[in-house]
């Protein structure tokens, strides 16, 4: 190929031409040279990544191209959107998150950051409960502090609580939201499940008393309230024995 395009518009024209003639490999060869010669023209590298996927099916190399763009030009929306297309792919999401997370935080893209955290949680290889709790807690804080969505914050904090029900700061935030949202009916089954994971006697007494209070006052479930009070008394007795 003898064509040596000097400008992005020329490359765009060639792209259209090569699209019609299916000469994608020629365009890739041009771009692989030009991206190093004109690093400030980041759209060339974005386009190169697109073609790597389209022609060679090489998403990994394409992602590297888009990451390179964002490391130098964090406001390059085209590269950001390309990476976001791969958040649902478990094999890429962790790598992508290392680039996108600080960009979202710096640019205060809170809904996008929530979406990123959820994508990380959807990764079936994520079995680290400490990390899962951290991500759910972060989502809860984003909803509560940045997005003003108390209901979604409650849901996220509940997920974190079910992973680790003994984190005191999380418990305080969650129980406050349960009361503020009057969400006792929906939350009580989650509290009962969490109690099964708690070994700390003081915390168990606290949760059984809370379960008893909510059951009696808001569910009119006297039997459940009595059982919870008796469990609290039993644990206190065992602790003092």
mmCIF file with all atom_site columns, C-alpha atoms in Angstrom, residues 40-164:
data_model
loop_
_atom_site.group_PDB
_atom_site.id
_atom_site.type_symbol
_atom_site.label_atom_id
_atom_site.label_alt_id
_atom_site.label_comp_id
_atom_site.label_asym_id
_atom_site.label_entity_id
_atom_site.label_seq_id
_atom_site.pdbx_PDB_ins_code
_atom_site.Cartn_x
_atom_site.Cartn_y
_atom_site.Cartn_z
_atom_site.occupancy
_atom_site.B_iso_or_equiv
_atom_site.pdbx_formal_charge
_atom_site.auth_seq_id
_atom_site.auth_comp_id
_atom_site.auth_asym_id
_atom_site.auth_atom_id
_atom_site.pdbx_PDB_model_num
ATOM 1   C CA . UNK A 1 40  ? -1.793  13.249  20.473 1.00 0.00 ? 40  UNK A CA 1
ATOM 2   C CA . UNK A 1 41  ? -4.392  12.134  17.913 1.00 0.00 ? 41  UNK A CA 1
ATOM 3   C CA . UNK A 1 42  ? -5.902  9.540   20.228 1.00 0.00 ? 42  UNK A CA 1
ATOM 4   C CA . UNK A 1 43  ? -8.836  8.777   17.933 1.00 0.00 ? 43  UNK A CA 1
ATOM 5   C CA . UNK A 1 44  ? -6.404  6.875   15.696 1.00 0.00 ? 44  UNK A CA 1
ATOM 6   C CA . UNK A 1 45  ? -5.700  4.438   18.517 1.00 0.00 ? 45  UNK A CA 1
ATOM 7   C CA . UNK A 1 46  ? -9.394  4.160   19.337 1.00 0.00 ? 46  UNK A CA 1
ATOM 8   C CA . UNK A 1 47  ? -10.065 3.233   15.727 1.00 0.00 ? 47  UNK A CA 1
ATOM 9   C CA . UNK A 1 48  ? -7.173  0.775   15.727 1.00 0.00 ? 48  UNK A CA 1
ATOM 10  C CA . UNK A 1 49  ? -8.722  -1.010  18.677 1.00 0.00 ? 49  UNK A CA 1
ATOM 11  C CA . UNK A 1 50  ? -12.077 -1.202  16.913 1.00 0.00 ? 50  UNK A CA 1
ATOM 12  C CA . UNK A 1 51  ? -10.472 -2.776  13.864 1.00 0.00 ? 51  UNK A CA 1
ATOM 13  C CA . UNK A 1 52  ? -8.481  -5.261  15.929 1.00 0.00 ? 52  UNK A CA 1
ATOM 14  C CA . UNK A 1 53  ? -11.779 -6.607  17.201 1.00 0.00 ? 53  UNK A CA 1
ATOM 15  C CA . UNK A 1 54  ? -13.581 -6.433  13.858 1.00 0.00 ? 54  UNK A CA 1
ATOM 16  C CA . UNK A 1 55  ? -10.847 -7.955  11.728 1.00 0.00 ? 55  UNK A CA 1
ATOM 17  C CA . UNK A 1 56  ? -8.924  -10.234 14.082 1.00 0.00 ? 56  UNK A CA 1
ATOM 18  C CA . UNK A 1 57  ? -11.402 -10.749 16.926 1.00 0.00 ? 57  UNK A CA 1
ATOM 19  C CA . UNK A 1 58  ? -8.635  -9.652  19.300 1.00 0.00 ? 58  UNK A CA 1
ATOM 20  C CA . UNK A 1 59  ? -10.462 -7.958  22.160 1.00 0.00 ? 59  UNK A CA 1
ATOM 21  C CA . UNK A 1 60  ? -7.472  -8.194  24.491 1.00 0.00 ? 60  UNK A CA 1
ATOM 22  C CA . UNK A 1 61  ? -5.225  -6.160  22.192 1.00 0.00 ? 61  UNK A CA 1
ATOM 23  C CA . UNK A 1 62  ? -8.049  -3.722  21.495 1.00 0.00 ? 62  UNK A CA 1
ATOM 24  C CA . UNK A 1 63  ? -8.533  -3.153  25.218 1.00 0.00 ? 63  UNK A CA 1
ATOM 25  C CA . UNK A 1 64  ? -4.819  -2.417  25.565 1.00 0.00 ? 64  UNK A CA 1
ATOM 26  C CA . UNK A 1 65  ? -5.149  0.253   22.865 1.00 0.00 ? 65  UNK A CA 1
ATOM 27  C CA . UNK A 1 66  ? -8.090  1.927   24.617 1.00 0.00 ? 66  UNK A CA 1
ATOM 28  C CA . UNK A 1 67  ? -6.362  1.733   28.002 1.00 0.00 ? 67  UNK A CA 1
ATOM 29  C CA . UNK A 1 68  ? -3.336  3.455   26.506 1.00 0.00 ? 68  UNK A CA 1
ATOM 30  C CA . UNK A 1 69  ? -5.566  6.262   25.275 1.00 0.00 ? 69  UNK A CA 1
ATOM 31  C CA . UNK A 1 70  ? -7.179  6.807   28.669 1.00 0.00 ? 70  UNK A CA 1
ATOM 32  C CA . UNK A 1 71  ? -3.882  6.780   30.526 1.00 0.00 ? 71  UNK A CA 1
ATOM 33  C CA . UNK A 1 72  ? -2.823  9.779   28.453 1.00 0.00 ? 72  UNK A CA 1
ATOM 34  C CA . UNK A 1 73  ? -6.242  11.316  27.776 1.00 0.00 ? 73  UNK A CA 1
ATOM 35  C CA . UNK A 1 74  ? -8.585  10.429  30.682 1.00 0.00 ? 74  UNK A CA 1
ATOM 36  C CA . UNK A 1 75  ? -11.387 12.525  29.175 1.00 0.00 ? 75  UNK A CA 1
ATOM 37  C CA . UNK A 1 76  ? -11.386 10.587  25.888 1.00 0.00 ? 76  UNK A CA 1
ATOM 38  C CA . UNK A 1 77  ? -15.030 9.496   25.898 1.00 0.00 ? 77  UNK A CA 1
ATOM 39  C CA . UNK A 1 78  ? -14.691 7.345   22.787 1.00 0.00 ? 78  UNK A CA 1
ATOM 40  C CA . UNK A 1 79  ? -12.068 5.122   24.446 1.00 0.00 ? 79  UNK A CA 1
ATOM 41  C CA . UNK A 1 80  ? -14.070 5.063   27.675 1.00 0.00 ? 80  UNK A CA 1
ATOM 42  C CA . UNK A 1 81  ? -17.196 3.898   25.858 1.00 0.00 ? 81  UNK A CA 1
ATOM 43  C CA . UNK A 1 82  ? -15.234 1.179   24.079 1.00 0.00 ? 82  UNK A CA 1
ATOM 44  C CA . UNK A 1 83  ? -13.949 -0.211  27.377 1.00 0.00 ? 83  UNK A CA 1
ATOM 45  C CA . UNK A 1 84  ? -17.409 -0.007  28.923 1.00 0.00 ? 84  UNK A CA 1
ATOM 46  C CA . UNK A 1 85  ? -18.682 -2.350  26.214 1.00 0.00 ? 85  UNK A CA 1
ATOM 47  C CA . UNK A 1 86  ? -16.569 -5.089  27.800 1.00 0.00 ? 86  UNK A CA 1
ATOM 48  C CA . UNK A 1 87  ? -17.596 -4.677  31.434 1.00 0.00 ? 87  UNK A CA 1
ATOM 49  C CA . UNK A 1 88  ? -19.944 -7.653  31.130 1.00 0.00 ? 88  UNK A CA 1
ATOM 50  C CA . UNK A 1 89  ? -17.044 -9.938  30.172 1.00 0.00 ? 89  UNK A CA 1
ATOM 51  C CA . UNK A 1 90  ? -15.579 -11.497 33.346 1.00 0.00 ? 90  UNK A CA 1
ATOM 52  C CA . UNK A 1 91  ? -12.218 -12.114 31.689 1.00 0.00 ? 91  UNK A CA 1
ATOM 53  C CA . UNK A 1 92  ? -11.729 -8.377  31.104 1.00 0.00 ? 92  UNK A CA 1
ATOM 54  C CA . UNK A 1 93  ? -13.633 -6.558  33.841 1.00 0.00 ? 93  UNK A CA 1
ATOM 55  C CA . UNK A 1 94  ? -10.882 -6.482  36.484 1.00 0.00 ? 94  UNK A CA 1
ATOM 56  C CA . UNK A 1 95  ? -8.306  -5.170  34.040 1.00 0.00 ? 95  UNK A CA 1
ATOM 57  C CA . UNK A 1 96  ? -10.693 -2.515  32.752 1.00 0.00 ? 96  UNK A CA 1
ATOM 58  C CA . UNK A 1 97  ? -11.683 -1.438  36.252 1.00 0.00 ? 97  UNK A CA 1
ATOM 59  C CA . UNK A 1 98  ? -8.102  -0.427  37.044 1.00 0.00 ? 98  UNK A CA 1
ATOM 60  C CA . UNK A 1 99  ? -8.365  2.251   34.360 1.00 0.00 ? 99  UNK A CA 1
ATOM 61  C CA . UNK A 1 100 ? -11.995 3.304   34.646 1.00 0.00 ? 100 UNK A CA 1
ATOM 62  C CA . UNK A 1 101 ? -12.409 3.472   38.438 1.00 0.00 ? 101 UNK A CA 1
ATOM 63  C CA . UNK A 1 102 ? -10.024 6.403   39.053 1.00 0.00 ? 102 UNK A CA 1
ATOM 64  C CA . UNK A 1 103 ? -11.428 8.212   36.011 1.00 0.00 ? 103 UNK A CA 1
ATOM 65  C CA . UNK A 1 104 ? -14.993 7.861   37.294 1.00 0.00 ? 104 UNK A CA 1
ATOM 66  C CA . UNK A 1 105 ? -13.940 9.075   40.735 1.00 0.00 ? 105 UNK A CA 1
ATOM 67  C CA . UNK A 1 106 ? -11.975 12.043  39.412 1.00 0.00 ? 106 UNK A CA 1
ATOM 68  C CA . UNK A 1 107 ? -14.790 13.073  37.057 1.00 0.00 ? 107 UNK A CA 1
ATOM 69  C CA . UNK A 1 108 ? -17.528 12.262  39.600 1.00 0.00 ? 108 UNK A CA 1
ATOM 70  C CA . UNK A 1 109 ? -19.260 9.826   37.270 1.00 0.00 ? 109 UNK A CA 1
ATOM 71  C CA . UNK A 1 110 ? -21.135 8.188   40.132 1.00 0.00 ? 110 UNK A CA 1
ATOM 72  C CA . UNK A 1 111 ? -23.729 6.138   38.173 1.00 0.00 ? 111 UNK A CA 1
ATOM 73  C CA . UNK A 1 112 ? -20.926 4.758   36.011 1.00 0.00 ? 112 UNK A CA 1
ATOM 74  C CA . UNK A 1 113 ? -18.935 3.856   39.128 1.00 0.00 ? 113 UNK A CA 1
ATOM 75  C CA . UNK A 1 114 ? -21.920 1.982   40.539 1.00 0.00 ? 114 UNK A CA 1
ATOM 76  C CA . UNK A 1 115 ? -22.244 0.086   37.259 1.00 0.00 ? 115 UNK A CA 1
ATOM 77  C CA . UNK A 1 116 ? -18.552 -0.777  37.360 1.00 0.00 ? 116 UNK A CA 1
ATOM 78  C CA . UNK A 1 117 ? -18.775 -2.119  40.915 1.00 0.00 ? 117 UNK A CA 1
ATOM 79  C CA . UNK A 1 118 ? -21.792 -4.214  39.978 1.00 0.00 ? 118 UNK A CA 1
ATOM 80  C CA . UNK A 1 119 ? -19.906 -5.614  36.995 1.00 0.00 ? 119 UNK A CA 1
ATOM 81  C CA . UNK A 1 120 ? -17.076 -6.645  39.320 1.00 0.00 ? 120 UNK A CA 1
ATOM 82  C CA . UNK A 1 121 ? -19.581 -8.333  41.633 1.00 0.00 ? 121 UNK A CA 1
ATOM 83  C CA . UNK A 1 122 ? -21.071 -10.227 38.674 1.00 0.00 ? 122 UNK A CA 1
ATOM 84  C CA . UNK A 1 123 ? -17.692 -11.824 37.975 1.00 0.00 ? 123 UNK A CA 1
ATOM 85  C CA . UNK A 1 124 ? -18.181 -15.498 38.981 1.00 0.00 ? 124 UNK A CA 1
ATOM 86  C CA . UNK A 1 125 ? -14.501 -15.745 39.903 1.00 0.00 ? 125 UNK A CA 1
ATOM 87  C CA . UNK A 1 126 ? -14.945 -13.203 42.702 1.00 0.00 ? 126 UNK A CA 1
ATOM 88  C CA . UNK A 1 127 ? -15.092 -15.443 45.769 1.00 0.00 ? 127 UNK A CA 1
ATOM 89  C CA . UNK A 1 128 ? -13.288 -13.131 48.196 1.00 0.00 ? 128 UNK A CA 1
ATOM 90  C CA . UNK A 1 129 ? -15.957 -12.104 50.704 1.00 0.00 ? 129 UNK A CA 1
ATOM 91  C CA . UNK A 1 130 ? -13.865 -9.201  51.975 1.00 0.00 ? 130 UNK A CA 1
ATOM 92  C CA . UNK A 1 131 ? -13.829 -7.749  48.471 1.00 0.00 ? 131 UNK A CA 1
ATOM 93  C CA . UNK A 1 132 ? -17.530 -8.451  47.957 1.00 0.00 ? 132 UNK A CA 1
ATOM 94  C CA . UNK A 1 133 ? -18.405 -6.667  51.176 1.00 0.00 ? 133 UNK A CA 1
ATOM 95  C CA . UNK A 1 134 ? -16.180 -3.747  50.173 1.00 0.00 ? 134 UNK A CA 1
ATOM 96  C CA . UNK A 1 135 ? -17.846 -3.392  46.769 1.00 0.00 ? 135 UNK A CA 1
ATOM 97  C CA . UNK A 1 136 ? -21.393 -3.575  48.143 1.00 0.00 ? 136 UNK A CA 1
ATOM 98  C CA . UNK A 1 137 ? -20.505 -1.064  50.853 1.00 0.00 ? 137 UNK A CA 1
ATOM 99  C CA . UNK A 1 138 ? -19.005 1.278   48.273 1.00 0.00 ? 138 UNK A CA 1
ATOM 100 C CA . UNK A 1 139 ? -22.183 1.012   46.199 1.00 0.00 ? 139 UNK A CA 1
ATOM 101 C CA . UNK A 1 140 ? -24.262 1.788   49.278 1.00 0.00 ? 140 UNK A CA 1
ATOM 102 C CA . UNK A 1 141 ? -22.164 4.848   50.051 1.00 0.00 ? 141 UNK A CA 1
ATOM 103 C CA . UNK A 1 142 ? -22.425 6.071   46.461 1.00 0.00 ? 142 UNK A CA 1
ATOM 104 C CA . UNK A 1 143 ? -26.211 5.811   46.561 1.00 0.00 ? 143 UNK A CA 1
ATOM 105 C CA . UNK A 1 144 ? -26.454 7.383   50.000 1.00 0.00 ? 144 UNK A CA 1
ATOM 106 C CA . UNK A 1 145 ? -23.850 10.140  49.748 1.00 0.00 ? 145 UNK A CA 1
ATOM 107 C CA . UNK A 1 146 ? -23.566 10.920  46.033 1.00 0.00 ? 146 UNK A CA 1
ATOM 108 C CA . UNK A 1 147 ? -26.821 9.965   44.358 1.00 0.00 ? 147 UNK A CA 1
ATOM 109 C CA . UNK A 1 148 ? -29.361 10.638  47.102 1.00 0.00 ? 148 UNK A CA 1
ATOM 110 C CA . UNK A 1 149 ? -31.037 7.264   46.617 1.00 0.00 ? 149 UNK A CA 1
ATOM 111 C CA . UNK A 1 150 ? -31.762 5.905   50.093 1.00 0.00 ? 150 UNK A CA 1
ATOM 112 C CA . UNK A 1 151 ? -33.724 2.892   48.867 1.00 0.00 ? 151 UNK A CA 1
ATOM 113 C CA . UNK A 1 152 ? -30.880 1.667   46.646 1.00 0.00 ? 152 UNK A CA 1
ATOM 114 C CA . UNK A 1 153 ? -28.412 2.416   49.440 1.00 0.00 ? 153 UNK A CA 1
ATOM 115 C CA . UNK A 1 154 ? -30.458 0.202   51.753 1.00 0.00 ? 154 UNK A CA 1
ATOM 116 C CA . UNK A 1 155 ? -30.399 -2.643  49.226 1.00 0.00 ? 155 UNK A CA 1
ATOM 117 C CA . UNK A 1 156 ? -26.634 -2.384  48.734 1.00 0.00 ? 156 UNK A CA 1
ATOM 118 C CA . UNK A 1 157 ? -25.857 -2.163  52.441 1.00 0.00 ? 157 UNK A CA 1
ATOM 119 C CA . UNK A 1 158 ? -28.090 -5.189  53.019 1.00 0.00 ? 158 UNK A CA 1
ATOM 120 C CA . UNK A 1 159 ? -26.045 -7.206  50.518 1.00 0.00 ? 159 UNK A CA 1
ATOM 121 C CA . UNK A 1 160 ? -22.853 -6.157  52.313 1.00 0.00 ? 160 UNK A CA 1
ATOM 122 C CA . UNK A 1 161 ? -24.431 -7.066  55.669 1.00 0.00 ? 161 UNK A CA 1
ATOM 123 C CA . UNK A 1 162 ? -25.304 -10.557 54.448 1.00 0.00 ? 162 UNK A CA 1
ATOM 124 C CA . UNK A 1 163 ? -21.653 -11.057 53.537 1.00 0.00 ? 163 UNK A CA 1
ATOM 125 C CA . UNK A 1 164 ? -20.301 -9.664  56.823 1.00 0.00 ? 164 UNK A CA 1
#
